[in-house]
């Protein structure tokens, strides 16, 4: 997926900052891909300003898609054309990888993905391409099995809340009861488009209450892989135990 042994400048505007284009031995592809795009480990990303936050989110989603295997474009929810445009605008030095990231046949769009994407697109609060790309990316990652923030490769749920409030504020501000975001989208579709998720009109009488309103805590996918990598590295560096 990423040419072994290649190095490149990974952070725009930071000449001399080199990042390996392939995972170091035992390191996870997601972390290596993130570093390739954003020039630092995900754990170290400074997202204080909104532009840096957008770059972090986009790099996280591409990295999460890389972790899943298969064509990255498909797993991000973007067409090859849109992924190319995104990389050109945000991570231009990674353009040399686009041919491998965009390989394969583009699958027909899943109806559910299209409904969530259109829900988001209809309630944007920013202009420009990034909100349009994020609508497609969030919708595609929402069909993955984990918490949505995890399958977007983000570090915690608060980053997903910030992303939605920043780019899709009219929709996100309707989540006044802090419902799980993925379930919230489907609830909105139930109300707006006759999509069927809710078995009762009233949440308090529903058997799925915990699924919709339970905690969304956990360890980020990349932090988990990073921890595994550090444990493996420490184990391989440990001196052999003397024979009894
Ligand atoms: S708790 Fe039940 S009724 Fe409420 S949003 Fe979830 S599935 Fe629908």
XYZ file of C-alpha atoms and ligand atoms in Angstrom:
252
model
C 0.000 0.000 0.000
C 2.856 2.346 0.853
C 6.169 1.836 -0.890
C 8.622 0.287 1.526
C 11.766 2.193 2.275
C 10.531 5.486 0.867
C 10.872 8.631 2.874
C 9.211 11.952 2.371
C 8.563 15.265 4.035
C 5.306 14.650 5.815
C 4.255 17.992 7.207
C 3.580 20.810 4.844
C 5.580 23.869 5.679
C 7.942 21.936 7.896
C 10.985 21.300 5.728
C 13.330 18.684 7.021
C 10.689 16.824 8.987
C 10.959 13.343 7.601
C 8.593 10.508 8.249
C 8.864 6.882 7.176
C 6.440 6.075 4.390
C 6.119 2.505 5.528
C 5.503 1.279 9.040
C 8.589 0.647 11.060
C 8.939 -3.006 11.872
C 5.948 -3.966 13.992
C 4.440 -0.490 13.924
C 0.898 -0.172 12.845
C 0.020 1.035 9.370
C -2.545 3.480 10.728
C -0.006 5.385 12.807
C 2.521 5.389 9.958
C -0.095 6.663 7.515
C -1.184 9.388 9.913
C 2.410 10.471 10.451
C 3.015 10.457 6.723
C 0.097 12.835 6.248
C 0.240 15.072 9.288
C 3.892 14.927 10.256
C 3.519 13.691 13.824
C 2.102 10.807 15.806
C -1.659 11.087 16.291
C -1.135 11.347 20.041
C 0.971 14.481 19.559
C -1.301 16.389 17.175
C -2.027 19.961 18.257
C -5.601 20.735 17.221
C -5.954 24.103 18.874
C -6.893 25.979 15.728
C -9.600 24.879 13.346
C -7.364 24.396 10.310
C -5.073 22.113 12.295
C -8.136 20.316 13.604
C -9.437 19.700 10.080
C -6.052 18.349 8.992
C -5.980 16.048 12.017
C -9.487 14.753 11.304
C -8.794 14.118 7.619
C -5.479 12.384 8.354
C -7.161 10.278 11.063
C -9.896 9.080 8.730
C -7.480 8.179 5.948
C -5.290 6.376 8.505
C -8.277 4.455 9.905
C -9.226 3.441 6.366
C -5.667 2.246 5.784
C -5.901 0.080 8.898
C -8.919 -1.718 7.473
C -7.080 -2.944 4.363
C -8.348 -2.722 0.796
C -8.548 0.431 -1.293
C -8.267 3.453 0.976
C -10.503 5.634 -1.187
C -13.377 3.165 -0.934
C -13.027 2.840 2.820
C -12.944 6.581 3.341
C -16.224 6.925 1.442
C -14.615 9.167 -1.172
C -14.366 8.677 -4.881
C -10.848 8.464 -6.232
C -11.347 11.935 -7.664
C -12.355 13.386 -4.292
C -9.562 11.644 -2.393
C -7.106 13.015 -4.951
C -8.514 16.511 -4.473
C -8.354 16.182 -0.686
C -4.745 15.017 -0.724
C -3.800 17.748 -3.192
C -5.346 20.423 -0.967
C -4.316 19.199 2.492
C -1.408 16.786 2.061
C 0.159 17.578 -1.325
C 3.400 15.777 -0.598
C 1.473 12.493 -0.258
C 0.217 12.657 -3.840
C 2.785 10.072 -4.902
C 0.776 7.450 -2.968
C -2.549 8.191 -4.582
C -2.349 5.531 -7.261
C -2.131 2.803 -4.610
C -4.728 4.447 -2.355
C -7.232 4.733 -5.192
C -6.781 1.261 -6.683
C -9.606 -1.163 -7.366
C -13.111 -0.823 -8.645
C -15.324 1.691 -6.921
C -18.263 -0.120 -5.363
C -21.844 1.029 -5.815
C -22.900 3.257 -2.953
C -24.698 1.656 -0.040
C -28.188 3.179 0.487
C -27.605 3.674 4.195
C -24.334 5.503 3.573
C -26.052 7.745 1.052
C -28.847 8.611 3.479
C -26.467 9.602 6.282
C -24.272 11.556 3.860
C -27.273 13.476 2.525
C -28.483 14.144 6.071
C -25.119 15.731 6.865
C -24.844 17.569 3.557
C -28.216 19.167 4.132
C -27.084 20.755 7.402
C -23.625 22.108 6.807
C -22.204 25.046 8.712
C -18.984 25.553 6.738
C -18.433 26.229 3.078
C -15.858 24.698 0.768
C -14.918 21.149 -0.024
C -13.942 19.914 3.396
C -17.506 19.712 4.738
C -18.631 17.922 1.599
C -15.804 15.396 1.908
C -16.423 14.925 5.607
C -20.112 14.217 5.046
C -19.162 11.338 2.747
C -16.395 10.126 5.044
C -18.431 10.196 8.254
C -21.342 8.437 6.526
C -19.098 5.671 5.180
C -17.281 5.115 8.458
C -20.644 4.971 10.272
C -21.335 1.533 8.773
C -18.238 0.117 10.482
C -18.941 -1.798 13.698
C -17.297 0.252 16.453
C -18.104 3.594 18.004
C -18.081 6.148 15.202
C -15.226 8.177 16.693
C -13.143 4.991 16.810
C -13.845 4.074 13.193
C -12.939 7.613 12.156
C -9.545 7.050 13.784
C -10.101 9.925 16.230
C -8.577 10.065 19.687
C -11.810 10.340 21.617
C -15.484 11.143 21.251
C -14.993 14.849 21.934
C -13.160 15.177 18.602
C -16.171 13.763 16.787
C -18.482 16.157 18.638
C -16.236 19.069 17.653
C -16.118 17.916 14.029
C -19.909 17.708 13.846
C -20.488 21.009 15.653
C -17.955 22.719 13.420
C -19.084 21.416 10.040
C -22.689 20.315 10.591
C -23.867 22.553 13.409
C -27.601 22.711 12.586
C -27.773 18.932 12.798
C -25.345 18.391 15.670
C -27.009 20.992 17.868
C -30.174 18.911 17.800
C -28.418 16.200 19.811
C -29.425 17.855 23.052
C -29.523 14.593 25.011
C -25.968 13.599 24.096
C -27.082 10.538 22.190
C -24.423 8.360 20.579
C -23.684 10.082 17.297
C -24.237 7.139 14.990
C -27.564 6.339 16.601
C -28.446 10.036 16.546
C -28.060 10.106 12.755
C -30.420 7.168 12.412
C -32.888 8.750 14.805
C -32.862 11.869 12.630
C -33.453 9.712 9.584
C -36.359 8.027 11.373
C -37.896 11.430 11.976
C -37.121 12.956 8.594
C -37.196 10.170 6.029
C -39.146 7.277 7.467
C -35.960 5.258 8.024
C -36.780 2.469 10.475
C -34.582 2.125 13.530
C -36.850 3.032 16.432
C -39.294 0.427 17.617
C -41.115 2.904 19.834
C -41.748 6.624 19.433
C -40.519 7.270 22.980
C -36.941 6.495 23.942
C -37.668 5.815 27.605
C -39.880 2.893 26.612
C -37.401 1.393 24.178
C -35.331 -1.746 24.702
C -32.483 -0.145 22.728
C -32.070 2.747 25.134
C -28.572 1.685 26.195
C -27.495 1.330 22.569
C -28.517 4.906 21.862
C -27.537 6.647 25.072
C -24.817 4.457 26.609
C -21.319 5.766 27.169
C -19.024 5.939 24.141
C -15.733 5.578 25.924
C -12.831 3.376 24.894
C -9.296 3.501 23.652
C -8.641 4.923 20.198
C -7.697 2.358 17.578
C -4.330 3.968 17.003
C -3.548 4.380 20.699
C -4.344 0.706 21.170
C -2.007 -0.271 18.333
C 0.653 2.100 19.640
C 0.439 0.478 23.068
C 0.742 -3.005 21.527
C 3.752 -1.832 19.521
C 5.495 -0.386 22.587
C 4.845 -3.558 24.565
C 6.255 -5.677 21.723
C 9.278 -3.381 21.378
C 9.958 -3.524 25.112
C 9.607 -7.305 25.109
C 12.005 -7.761 22.191
C 14.548 -5.383 23.802
C 14.485 -7.178 27.158
C 17.625 -9.249 27.909
C 17.051 -13.007 27.719
C 16.233 -14.598 31.038
C 19.063 -16.814 32.361
C 18.387 -20.510 32.220
C 17.526 -21.980 35.600
S -33.815 4.587 22.313
Fe -35.185 3.495 20.913
S -36.727 5.003 20.325
Fe -34.992 6.147 21.181
S -33.708 6.687 19.417
Fe -32.930 4.750 20.250
S -33.966 3.131 19.034
Fe -35.125 5.061 18.745
